[in-house]
Coordinates of C-alpha atoms and ligand atoms in Angstrom, one line a residue:
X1 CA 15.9 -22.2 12.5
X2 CA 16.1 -20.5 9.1
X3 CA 15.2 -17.1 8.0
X4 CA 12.6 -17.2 5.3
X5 CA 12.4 -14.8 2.4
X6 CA 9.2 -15.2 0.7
X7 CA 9.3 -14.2 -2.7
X8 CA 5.5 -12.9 -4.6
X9 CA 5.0 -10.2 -7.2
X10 CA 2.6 -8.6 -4.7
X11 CA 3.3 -8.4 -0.8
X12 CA 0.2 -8.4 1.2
X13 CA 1.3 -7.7 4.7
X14 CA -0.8 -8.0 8.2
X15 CA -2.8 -4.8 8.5
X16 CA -3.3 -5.5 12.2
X17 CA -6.1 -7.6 13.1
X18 CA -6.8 -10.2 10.6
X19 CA -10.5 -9.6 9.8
X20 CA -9.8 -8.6 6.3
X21 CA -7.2 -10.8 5.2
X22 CA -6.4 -13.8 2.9
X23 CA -5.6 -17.0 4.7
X24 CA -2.2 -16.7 2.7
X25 CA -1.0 -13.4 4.1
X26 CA -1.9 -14.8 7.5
X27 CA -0.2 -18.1 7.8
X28 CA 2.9 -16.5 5.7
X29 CA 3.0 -13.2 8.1
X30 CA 3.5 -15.7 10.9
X31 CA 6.1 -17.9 9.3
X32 CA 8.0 -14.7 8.5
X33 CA 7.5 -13.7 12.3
X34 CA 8.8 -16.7 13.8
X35 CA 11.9 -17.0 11.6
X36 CA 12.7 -13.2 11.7
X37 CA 12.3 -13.6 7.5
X38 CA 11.7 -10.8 5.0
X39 CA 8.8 -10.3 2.1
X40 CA 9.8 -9.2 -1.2
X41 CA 8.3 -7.9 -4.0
X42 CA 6.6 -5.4 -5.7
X43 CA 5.0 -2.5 -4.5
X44 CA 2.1 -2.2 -7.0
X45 CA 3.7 1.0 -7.5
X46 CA 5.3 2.9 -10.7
X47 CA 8.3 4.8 -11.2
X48 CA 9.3 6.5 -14.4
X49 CA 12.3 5.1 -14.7
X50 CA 13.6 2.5 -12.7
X51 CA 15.7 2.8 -9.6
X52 CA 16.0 -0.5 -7.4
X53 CA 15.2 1.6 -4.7
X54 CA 13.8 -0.5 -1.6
X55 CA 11.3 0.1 0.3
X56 CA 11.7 -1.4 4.1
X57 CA 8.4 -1.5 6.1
X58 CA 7.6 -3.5 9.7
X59 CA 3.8 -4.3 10.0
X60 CA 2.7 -6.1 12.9
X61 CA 6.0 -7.4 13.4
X62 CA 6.5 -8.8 9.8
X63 CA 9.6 -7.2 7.5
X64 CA 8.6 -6.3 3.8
X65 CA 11.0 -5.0 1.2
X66 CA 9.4 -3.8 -1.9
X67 CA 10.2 -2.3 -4.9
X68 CA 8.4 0.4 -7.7
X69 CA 8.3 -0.6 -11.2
X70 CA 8.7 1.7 -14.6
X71 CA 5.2 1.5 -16.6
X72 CA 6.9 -0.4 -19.4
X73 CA 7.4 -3.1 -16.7
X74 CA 3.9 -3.1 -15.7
X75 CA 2.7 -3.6 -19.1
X76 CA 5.0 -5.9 -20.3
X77 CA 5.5 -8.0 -17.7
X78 CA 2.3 -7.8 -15.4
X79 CA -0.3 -7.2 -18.1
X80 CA 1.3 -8.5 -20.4
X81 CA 3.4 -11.8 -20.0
X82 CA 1.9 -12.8 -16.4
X83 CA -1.7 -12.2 -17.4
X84 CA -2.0 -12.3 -21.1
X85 CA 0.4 -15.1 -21.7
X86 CA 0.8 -17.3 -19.2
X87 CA -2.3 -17.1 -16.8
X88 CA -4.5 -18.3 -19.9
X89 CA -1.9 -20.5 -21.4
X90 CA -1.9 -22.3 -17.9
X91 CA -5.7 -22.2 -17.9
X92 CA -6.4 -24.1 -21.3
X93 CA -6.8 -20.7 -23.1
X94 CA -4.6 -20.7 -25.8
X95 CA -7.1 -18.9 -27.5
X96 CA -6.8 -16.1 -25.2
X97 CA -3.0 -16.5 -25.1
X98 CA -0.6 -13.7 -26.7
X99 CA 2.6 -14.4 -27.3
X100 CA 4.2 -11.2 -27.8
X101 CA 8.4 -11.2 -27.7
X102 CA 8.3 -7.8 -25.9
X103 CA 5.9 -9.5 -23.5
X104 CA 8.8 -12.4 -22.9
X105 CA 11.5 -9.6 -22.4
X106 CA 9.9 -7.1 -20.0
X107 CA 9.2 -11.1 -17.8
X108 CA 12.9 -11.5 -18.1
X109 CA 14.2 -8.0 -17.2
X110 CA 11.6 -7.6 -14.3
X111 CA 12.8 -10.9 -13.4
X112 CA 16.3 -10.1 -13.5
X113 CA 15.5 -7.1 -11.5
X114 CA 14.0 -8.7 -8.7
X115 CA 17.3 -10.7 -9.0
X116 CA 19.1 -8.1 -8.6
X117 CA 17.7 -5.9 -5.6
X118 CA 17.1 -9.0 -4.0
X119 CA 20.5 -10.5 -3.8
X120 CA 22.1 -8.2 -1.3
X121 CA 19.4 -8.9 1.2
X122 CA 20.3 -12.8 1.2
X123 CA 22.2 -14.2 3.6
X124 CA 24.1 -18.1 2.8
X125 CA 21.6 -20.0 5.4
X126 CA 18.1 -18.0 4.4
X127 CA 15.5 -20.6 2.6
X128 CA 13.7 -18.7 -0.4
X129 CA 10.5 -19.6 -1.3
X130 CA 9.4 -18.0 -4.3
X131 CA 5.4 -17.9 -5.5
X132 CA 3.7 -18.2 -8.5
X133 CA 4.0 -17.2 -12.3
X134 CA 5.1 -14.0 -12.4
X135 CA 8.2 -15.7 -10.7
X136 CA 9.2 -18.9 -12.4
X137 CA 12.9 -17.7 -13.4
X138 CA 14.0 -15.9 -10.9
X139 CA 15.4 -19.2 -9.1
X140 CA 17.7 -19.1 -12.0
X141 CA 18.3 -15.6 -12.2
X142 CA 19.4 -15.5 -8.4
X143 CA 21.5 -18.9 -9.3
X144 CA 23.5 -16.8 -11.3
X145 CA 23.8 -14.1 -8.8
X146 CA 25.8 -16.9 -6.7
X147 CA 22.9 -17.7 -4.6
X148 CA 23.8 -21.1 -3.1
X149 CA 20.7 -21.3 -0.9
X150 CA 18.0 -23.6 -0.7
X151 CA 15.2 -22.1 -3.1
X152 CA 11.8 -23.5 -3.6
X153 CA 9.0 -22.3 -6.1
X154 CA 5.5 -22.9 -5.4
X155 CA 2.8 -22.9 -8.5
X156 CA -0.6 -21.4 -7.2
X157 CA -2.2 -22.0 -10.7
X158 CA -2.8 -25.5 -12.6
X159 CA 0.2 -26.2 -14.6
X160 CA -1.2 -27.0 -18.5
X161 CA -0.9 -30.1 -20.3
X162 CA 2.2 -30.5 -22.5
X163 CA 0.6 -30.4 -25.9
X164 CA -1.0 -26.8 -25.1
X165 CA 2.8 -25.6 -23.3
X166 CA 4.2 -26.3 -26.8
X167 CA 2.4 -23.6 -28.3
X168 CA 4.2 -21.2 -26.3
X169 CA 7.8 -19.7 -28.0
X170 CA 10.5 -20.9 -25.4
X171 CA 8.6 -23.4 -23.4
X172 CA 11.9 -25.3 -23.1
X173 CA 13.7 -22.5 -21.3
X174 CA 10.6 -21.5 -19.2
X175 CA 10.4 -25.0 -17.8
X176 CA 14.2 -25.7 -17.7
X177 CA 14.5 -22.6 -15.4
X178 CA 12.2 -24.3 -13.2
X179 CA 15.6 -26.9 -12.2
X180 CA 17.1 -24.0 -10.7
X181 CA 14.6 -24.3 -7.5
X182 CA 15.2 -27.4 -5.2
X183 CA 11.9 -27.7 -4.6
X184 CA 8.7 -27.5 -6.7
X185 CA 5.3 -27.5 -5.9
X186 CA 2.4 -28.0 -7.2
X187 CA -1.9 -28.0 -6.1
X188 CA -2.4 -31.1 -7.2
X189 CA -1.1 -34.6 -8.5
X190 CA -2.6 -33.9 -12.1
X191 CA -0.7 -30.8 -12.4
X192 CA 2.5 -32.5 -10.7
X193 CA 1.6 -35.6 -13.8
X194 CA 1.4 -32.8 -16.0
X195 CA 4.4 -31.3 -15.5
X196 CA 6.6 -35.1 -15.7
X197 CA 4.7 -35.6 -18.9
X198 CA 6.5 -32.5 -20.6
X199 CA 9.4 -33.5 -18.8
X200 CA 10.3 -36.9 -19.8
X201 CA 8.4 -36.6 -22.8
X202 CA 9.8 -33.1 -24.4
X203 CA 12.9 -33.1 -22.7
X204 CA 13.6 -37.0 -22.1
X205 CA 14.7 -36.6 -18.4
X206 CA 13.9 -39.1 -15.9
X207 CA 11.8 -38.2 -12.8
X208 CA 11.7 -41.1 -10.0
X209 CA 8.5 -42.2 -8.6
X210 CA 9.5 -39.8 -5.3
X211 CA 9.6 -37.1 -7.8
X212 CA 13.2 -36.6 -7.9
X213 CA 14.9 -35.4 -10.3
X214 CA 19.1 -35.4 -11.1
X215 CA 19.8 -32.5 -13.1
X216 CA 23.6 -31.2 -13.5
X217 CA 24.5 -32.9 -10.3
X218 CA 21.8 -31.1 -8.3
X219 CA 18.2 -32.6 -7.2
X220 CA 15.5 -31.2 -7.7
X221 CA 11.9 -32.4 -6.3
X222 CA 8.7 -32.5 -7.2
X223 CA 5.4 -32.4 -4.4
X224 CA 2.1 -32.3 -4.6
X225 CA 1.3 -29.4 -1.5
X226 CA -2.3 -28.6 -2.2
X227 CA -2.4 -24.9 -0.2
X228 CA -5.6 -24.4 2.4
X229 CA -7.5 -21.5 4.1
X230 CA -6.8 -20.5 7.4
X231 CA -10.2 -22.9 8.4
X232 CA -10.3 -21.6 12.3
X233 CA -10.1 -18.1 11.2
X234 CA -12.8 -18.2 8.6
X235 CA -14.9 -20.4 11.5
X236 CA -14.4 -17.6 14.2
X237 CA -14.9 -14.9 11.5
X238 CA -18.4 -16.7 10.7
X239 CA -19.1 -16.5 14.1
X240 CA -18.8 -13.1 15.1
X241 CA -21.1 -10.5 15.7
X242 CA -20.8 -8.7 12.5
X243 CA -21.3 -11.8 10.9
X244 CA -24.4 -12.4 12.8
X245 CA -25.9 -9.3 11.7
X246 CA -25.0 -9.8 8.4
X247 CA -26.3 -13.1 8.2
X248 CA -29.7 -12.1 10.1
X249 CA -29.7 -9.5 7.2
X250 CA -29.3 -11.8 4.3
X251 CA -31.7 -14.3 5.8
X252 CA -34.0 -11.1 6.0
X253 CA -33.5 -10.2 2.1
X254 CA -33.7 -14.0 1.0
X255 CA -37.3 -13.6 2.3
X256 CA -37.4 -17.2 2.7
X257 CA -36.0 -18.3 -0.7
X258 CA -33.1 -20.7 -0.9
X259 CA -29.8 -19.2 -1.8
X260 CA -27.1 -20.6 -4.0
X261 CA -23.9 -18.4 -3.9
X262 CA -20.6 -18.0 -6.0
X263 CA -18.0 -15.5 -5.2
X264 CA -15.1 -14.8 -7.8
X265 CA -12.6 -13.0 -8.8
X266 CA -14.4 -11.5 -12.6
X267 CA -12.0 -14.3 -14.7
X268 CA -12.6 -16.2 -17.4
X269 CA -11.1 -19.3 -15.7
X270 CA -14.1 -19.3 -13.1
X271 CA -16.4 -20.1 -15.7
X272 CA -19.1 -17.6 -14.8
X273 CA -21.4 -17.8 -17.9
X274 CA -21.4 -21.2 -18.1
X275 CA -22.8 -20.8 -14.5
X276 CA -25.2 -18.4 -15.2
X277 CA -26.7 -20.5 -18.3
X278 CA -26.5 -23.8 -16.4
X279 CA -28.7 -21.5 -13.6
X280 CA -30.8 -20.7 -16.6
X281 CA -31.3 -24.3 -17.6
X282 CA -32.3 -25.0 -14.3
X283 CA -35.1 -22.4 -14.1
X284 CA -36.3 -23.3 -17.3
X285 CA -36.3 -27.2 -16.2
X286 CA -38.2 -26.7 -12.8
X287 CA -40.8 -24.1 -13.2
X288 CA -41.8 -25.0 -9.5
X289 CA -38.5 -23.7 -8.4
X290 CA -39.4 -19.8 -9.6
X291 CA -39.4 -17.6 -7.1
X292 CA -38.4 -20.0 -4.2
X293 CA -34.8 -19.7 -5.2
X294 CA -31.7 -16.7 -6.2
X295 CA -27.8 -17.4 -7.1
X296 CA -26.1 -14.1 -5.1
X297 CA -23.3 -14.0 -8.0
X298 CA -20.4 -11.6 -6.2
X299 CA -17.4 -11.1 -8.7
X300 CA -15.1 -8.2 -8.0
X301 CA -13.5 -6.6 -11.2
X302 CA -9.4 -7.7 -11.5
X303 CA -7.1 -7.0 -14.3
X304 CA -9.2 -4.4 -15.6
X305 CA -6.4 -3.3 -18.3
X306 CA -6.4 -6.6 -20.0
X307 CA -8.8 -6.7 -22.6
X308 CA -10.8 -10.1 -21.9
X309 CA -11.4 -9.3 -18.4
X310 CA -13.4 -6.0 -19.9
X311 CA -14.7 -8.4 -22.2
X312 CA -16.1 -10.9 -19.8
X313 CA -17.4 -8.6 -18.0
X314 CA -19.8 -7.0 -20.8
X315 CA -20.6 -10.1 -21.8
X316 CA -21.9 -11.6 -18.3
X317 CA -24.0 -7.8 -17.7
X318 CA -25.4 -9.2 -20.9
X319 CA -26.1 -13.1 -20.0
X320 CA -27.5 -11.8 -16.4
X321 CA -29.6 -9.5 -17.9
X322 CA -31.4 -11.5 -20.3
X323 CA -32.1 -14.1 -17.6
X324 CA -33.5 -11.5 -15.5
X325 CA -35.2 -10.1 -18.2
X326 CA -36.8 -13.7 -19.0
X327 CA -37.9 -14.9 -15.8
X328 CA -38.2 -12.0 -12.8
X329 CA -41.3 -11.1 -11.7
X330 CA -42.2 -7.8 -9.4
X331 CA -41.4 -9.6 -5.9
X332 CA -38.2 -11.6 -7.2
X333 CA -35.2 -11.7 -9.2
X334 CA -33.3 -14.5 -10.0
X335 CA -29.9 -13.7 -10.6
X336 CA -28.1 -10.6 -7.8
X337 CA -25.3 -10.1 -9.7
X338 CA -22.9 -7.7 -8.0
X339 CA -19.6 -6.7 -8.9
X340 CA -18.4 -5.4 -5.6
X341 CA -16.0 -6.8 -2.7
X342 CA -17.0 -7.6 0.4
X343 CA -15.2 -7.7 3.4
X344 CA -14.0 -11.3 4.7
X345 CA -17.1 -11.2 7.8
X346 CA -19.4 -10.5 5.6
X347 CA -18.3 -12.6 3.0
X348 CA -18.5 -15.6 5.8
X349 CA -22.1 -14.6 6.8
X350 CA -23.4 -15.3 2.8
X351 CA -21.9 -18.4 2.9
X352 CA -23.3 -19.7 6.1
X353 CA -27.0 -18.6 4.7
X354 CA -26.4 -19.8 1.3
X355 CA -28.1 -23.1 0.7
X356 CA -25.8 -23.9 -2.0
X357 CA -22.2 -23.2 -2.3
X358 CA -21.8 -22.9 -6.6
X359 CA -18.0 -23.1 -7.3
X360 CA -17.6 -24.6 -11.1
X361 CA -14.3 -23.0 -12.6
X362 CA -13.1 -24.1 -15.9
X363 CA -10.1 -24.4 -14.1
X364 CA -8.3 -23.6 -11.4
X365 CA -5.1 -24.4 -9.8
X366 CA -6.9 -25.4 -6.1
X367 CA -10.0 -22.6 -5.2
X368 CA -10.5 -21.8 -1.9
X369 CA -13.9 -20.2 -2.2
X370 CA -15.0 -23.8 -2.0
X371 CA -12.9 -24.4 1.4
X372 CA -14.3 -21.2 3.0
X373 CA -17.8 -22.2 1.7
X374 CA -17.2 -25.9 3.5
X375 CA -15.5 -24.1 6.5
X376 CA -18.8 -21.2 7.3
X377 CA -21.2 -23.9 6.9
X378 CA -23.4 -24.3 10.2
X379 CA -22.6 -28.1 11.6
X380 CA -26.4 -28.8 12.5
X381 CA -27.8 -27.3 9.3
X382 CA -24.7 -27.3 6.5
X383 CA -25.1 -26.5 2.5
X384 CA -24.1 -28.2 -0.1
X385 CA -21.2 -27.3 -1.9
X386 CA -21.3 -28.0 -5.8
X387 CA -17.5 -28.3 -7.1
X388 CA -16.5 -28.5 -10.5
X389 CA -14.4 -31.7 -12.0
X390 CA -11.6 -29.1 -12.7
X391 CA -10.5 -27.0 -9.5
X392 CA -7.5 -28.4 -7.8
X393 CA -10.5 -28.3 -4.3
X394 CA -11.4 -31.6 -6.2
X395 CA -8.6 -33.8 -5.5
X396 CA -9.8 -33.5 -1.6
X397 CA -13.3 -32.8 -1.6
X398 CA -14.4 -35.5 -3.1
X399 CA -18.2 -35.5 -0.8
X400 CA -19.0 -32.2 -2.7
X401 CA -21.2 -32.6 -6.0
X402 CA -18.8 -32.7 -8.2
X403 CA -20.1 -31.4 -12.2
X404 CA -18.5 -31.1 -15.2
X405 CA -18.9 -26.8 -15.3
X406 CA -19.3 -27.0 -19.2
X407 CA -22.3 -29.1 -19.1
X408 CA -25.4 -26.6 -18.2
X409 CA -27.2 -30.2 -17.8
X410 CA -25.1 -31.3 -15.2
X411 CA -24.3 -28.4 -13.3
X412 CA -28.6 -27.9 -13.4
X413 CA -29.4 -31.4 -12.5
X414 CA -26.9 -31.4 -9.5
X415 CA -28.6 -28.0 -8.2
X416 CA -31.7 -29.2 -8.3
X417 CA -30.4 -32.4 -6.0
X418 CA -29.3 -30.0 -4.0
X419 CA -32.2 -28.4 -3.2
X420 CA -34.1 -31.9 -2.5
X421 CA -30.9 -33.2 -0.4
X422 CA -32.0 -34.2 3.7
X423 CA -30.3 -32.5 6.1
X424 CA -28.7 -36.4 7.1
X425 CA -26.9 -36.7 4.0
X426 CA -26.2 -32.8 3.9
X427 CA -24.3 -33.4 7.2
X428 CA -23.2 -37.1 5.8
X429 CA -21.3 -35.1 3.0
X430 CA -20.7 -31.9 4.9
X431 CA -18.4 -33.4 7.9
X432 CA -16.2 -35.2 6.0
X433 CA -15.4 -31.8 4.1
X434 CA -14.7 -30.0 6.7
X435 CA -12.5 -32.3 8.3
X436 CA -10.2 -32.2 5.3
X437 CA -10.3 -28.5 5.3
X438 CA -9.7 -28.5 9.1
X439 CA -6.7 -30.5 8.9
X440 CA -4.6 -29.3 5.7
X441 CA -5.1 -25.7 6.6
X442 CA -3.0 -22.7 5.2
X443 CA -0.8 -23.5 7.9
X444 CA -0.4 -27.7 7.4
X445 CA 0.4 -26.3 3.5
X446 CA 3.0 -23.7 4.9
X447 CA 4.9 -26.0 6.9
X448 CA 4.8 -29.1 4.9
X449 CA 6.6 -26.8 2.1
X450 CA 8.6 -25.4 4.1
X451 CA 9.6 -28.5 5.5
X452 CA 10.4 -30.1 2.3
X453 CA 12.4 -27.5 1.3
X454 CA 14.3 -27.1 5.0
X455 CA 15.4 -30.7 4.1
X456 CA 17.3 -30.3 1.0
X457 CA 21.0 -29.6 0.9
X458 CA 22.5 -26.9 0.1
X459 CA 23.6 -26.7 -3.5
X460 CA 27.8 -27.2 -3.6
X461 CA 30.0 -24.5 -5.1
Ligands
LIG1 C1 -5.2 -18.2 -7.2 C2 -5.5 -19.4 -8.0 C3 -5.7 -20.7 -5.8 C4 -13.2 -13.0 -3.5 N1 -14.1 -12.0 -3.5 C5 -14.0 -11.4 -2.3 C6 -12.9 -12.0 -1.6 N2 -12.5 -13.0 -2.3 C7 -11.4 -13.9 -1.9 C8 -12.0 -15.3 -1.7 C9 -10.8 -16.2 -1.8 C10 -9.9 -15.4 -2.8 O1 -10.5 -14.1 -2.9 C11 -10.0 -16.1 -4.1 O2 -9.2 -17.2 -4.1 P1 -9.4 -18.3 -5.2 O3 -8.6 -19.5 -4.7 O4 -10.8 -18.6 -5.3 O5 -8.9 -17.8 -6.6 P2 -7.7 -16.8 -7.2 O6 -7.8 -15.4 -6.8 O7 -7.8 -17.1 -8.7 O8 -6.3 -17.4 -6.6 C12 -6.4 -20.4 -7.1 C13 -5.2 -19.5 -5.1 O9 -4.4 -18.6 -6.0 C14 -4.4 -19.8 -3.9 O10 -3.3 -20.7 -4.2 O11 -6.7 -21.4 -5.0 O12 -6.7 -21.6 -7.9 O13 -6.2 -19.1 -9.2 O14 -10.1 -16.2 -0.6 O15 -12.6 -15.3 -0.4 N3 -12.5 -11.7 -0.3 C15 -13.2 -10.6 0.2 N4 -14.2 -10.0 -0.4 C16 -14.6 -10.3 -1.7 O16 -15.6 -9.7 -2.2 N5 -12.8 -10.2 1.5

């Protein structure tokens, strides 16, 4: 077997116990386990100046190696090109976009430094997988280290249609970088369609039905590898006693009201006011409804140094507030709006007493708030999850309600079906959902990439 080296801007390693942690650090802390492998990347951390320094750590048997970066790095390339260029580019925001030519060069140099401290640590028959957006050159910068291994590069986010990649300065070299992996994956088929349409069409390759594509003797393929939660985790984790209590306590504090939930990250891709007014437009549609319903709205803050995310997050104290303000009364409030994290229990217990599971991004590359919804649901008595047209989750869950988020109509009219929906068909829709999540778990995801990649050659000298 292999070593792996997984590659991510940020390393989340096992803290012990797994109570508190993503299905992705779990399934990838055992895959490093078994295969002896190593995970790189940064440390969050900032040096002055820049060292290559790396740190070596062993947590619950799994090997991280990470590395400090100098402020200018953090701006330029985490603030700047990762989250203020591409992460809205590749959400449909190029109106949030900033293309910025410093921005480009502090993603090449961080780049380049990963490249560098990571090359000594390779050895000829390691497979590299390397994750997300911060990442998508450093294939091609190891490449040019003399790394002949097989690399794959995994996309966690949607990958944009070609007309909006064009407004961004060196799309061409961004993408062509990409040929350097031998594997690339994508959520879902309409970002893999996406991504052959810019392709073919800007760059007049071919790609073979099988996703294949010949490129300077090499071949490189494309999948499809929609990523999962870690399904019997979350279950258990709904299960246990602290969950109990917690859920005892929400049912308690829902005073007999029917709950509708969302939990997100505070981004504009999740499509939060649009929510809230669609909520709104509900209320103001079925007057019946006051007081015999709530949406619990959790959104931890992220990115808090990028101006839209401080932005958004006036603006939706603002939207809240003025729905509160229009329709509470002394014994209820409609909106809880609540920017704090909870931990994972906890966050299993709201779901399983939430009548309605509200996930309607704008976009997003899969969501697994809507799996973990699906996957805390109780079997005898599940909720209904509501799923907007454009989260990857869509491809698969195809019993949820699926709405189009940027109709408040919609998104209203589908709660209030919701609510009326019989326990039959709410266990008609529900068991068929789980069953996907069940079966391509974070661990079906893992080893079907891994798999893939395992299968390629190794490229010649
Ligand atoms: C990117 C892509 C893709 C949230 N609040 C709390 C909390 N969370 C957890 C959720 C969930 C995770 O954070 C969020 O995952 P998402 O998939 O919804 O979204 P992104 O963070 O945008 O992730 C996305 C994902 O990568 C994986 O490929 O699905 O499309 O954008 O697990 O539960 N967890 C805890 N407390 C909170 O308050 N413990």
């Amino acid at each position: 077997m292999s070593r792996l080296i997984v590659v991510s801007n940020r390393v989340s390693p096992p803290t012990g116990g797994n109570a508190n942690q993503g299905g992705l650090a779990v399934a990838l802390a055992s895959a490093l386990r078994e295969s002896d492998g190593i995970w790189f990347g940064w440390s969050g951390e900032e040096v002055e100046r820049f060292t290559g320094e790396i740190d070596y750590q062993r947590n619950d048997g799994v090997a991280t190696a990470t590395i400090d970066l100098e402020p200018q790095d953090t701006d330029e390339y985490y603030n700047g090109y990762a989250n203020r260029t591409l992460w809205p580019l590749f959400h449909y925001r190029i109106d949030l976009a900033e293309y910025e030519r410093s921005f480009a060069g502090g993603y090449a140099r961080v780049n380049s430094r990963f490249a560098d401290t990571l090359r000594p640590l390779i050895e000829p028959d390691d497979l590299i997988w390397v994750h997300d957006y911060h990442l998508i050159p450093l294939g091609l910068a190891l490449r040019r280290r003399e790394c002949r291994n097989r690399m794959g590069f995994f996309l966690h986010i949607p990958w944009p249609p070609r007309r909006l990649l064009l407004t961004l300065p060196s799309h061409a070299a961004l993408v062509k970088s990409l040929f350097a992996y031998d594997v690339i994956g994508f959520q879902t088929a309409d970002s893999l369609d996406a991504f052959v349409d810019y392709v073919q069409g800007e760059l007049g390759m071919f790609v073979g039905s099988d996703g294949i594509i010949h490129v300077a003797g090499r071949v490189v393929k494309l999948i499809t590898c929609p990523i999962g939660i870690d399904a019997a985790g979350f279950r258990r984790a709904a299960d246990d006693p602290a969950a109990r209590a917690a859920h005892e306590a929400m049912l308690e504090s829902a005073n007999g009201r029917a709950m509708l939930i969302g939990v997100d990250r505070l981004d504009y891709s999740k499509g939060l006011e649009e929510r809230f007014l669609a909520y709104e437009r509900f209320l103001a549609a079925h007057p019946e409804k006051h007081e015999q319903v709530f949406l619990l709205q959790i959104a931890p803050p992220s990115r808090v140094e990028v101006n839209s995310y401080q932005e958004i997050r006036a603006s939706l104290e603002a939207v809240s507030g003025r729905i509160n303000g229009a329709y509470a009364s002394a014994e209820w409030v409609p909106i809880r709006y609540v920017n704090q994290g909870y931990p994972r229990d906890e966050l299993a217990a709201m779901y399983r007493a939430a009548r309605i599971g509200l996930v309607t991004p704008l976009r997003d590359g899969m969501n697994l708030v809507a799996k973990e919804y699906v996957a805390a649901q109780d079997p005898d008595d599940p909720g209904v999850l509501i799923l907007s047209r454009f989260a990857g989750a869509a491809e698969q869950l195809r019993e949820a309600l699926l709405v189009n988020p940027y109709s408040a109509e919609d998104v209203a009219d589908a709660i209030a079906a919701a609510l009326a929906m019989p326990r039959e068909e709410r266990i008609a829709r529900w068991l068929p959902l789980m069953a996907n999540v069940e079966r391509e778990d974070v661990t079906w995801w893992m080893r079907r990439f891994i798999a893939e990649l395992a299968d390629m050659r190794r490229a010649v000298a």
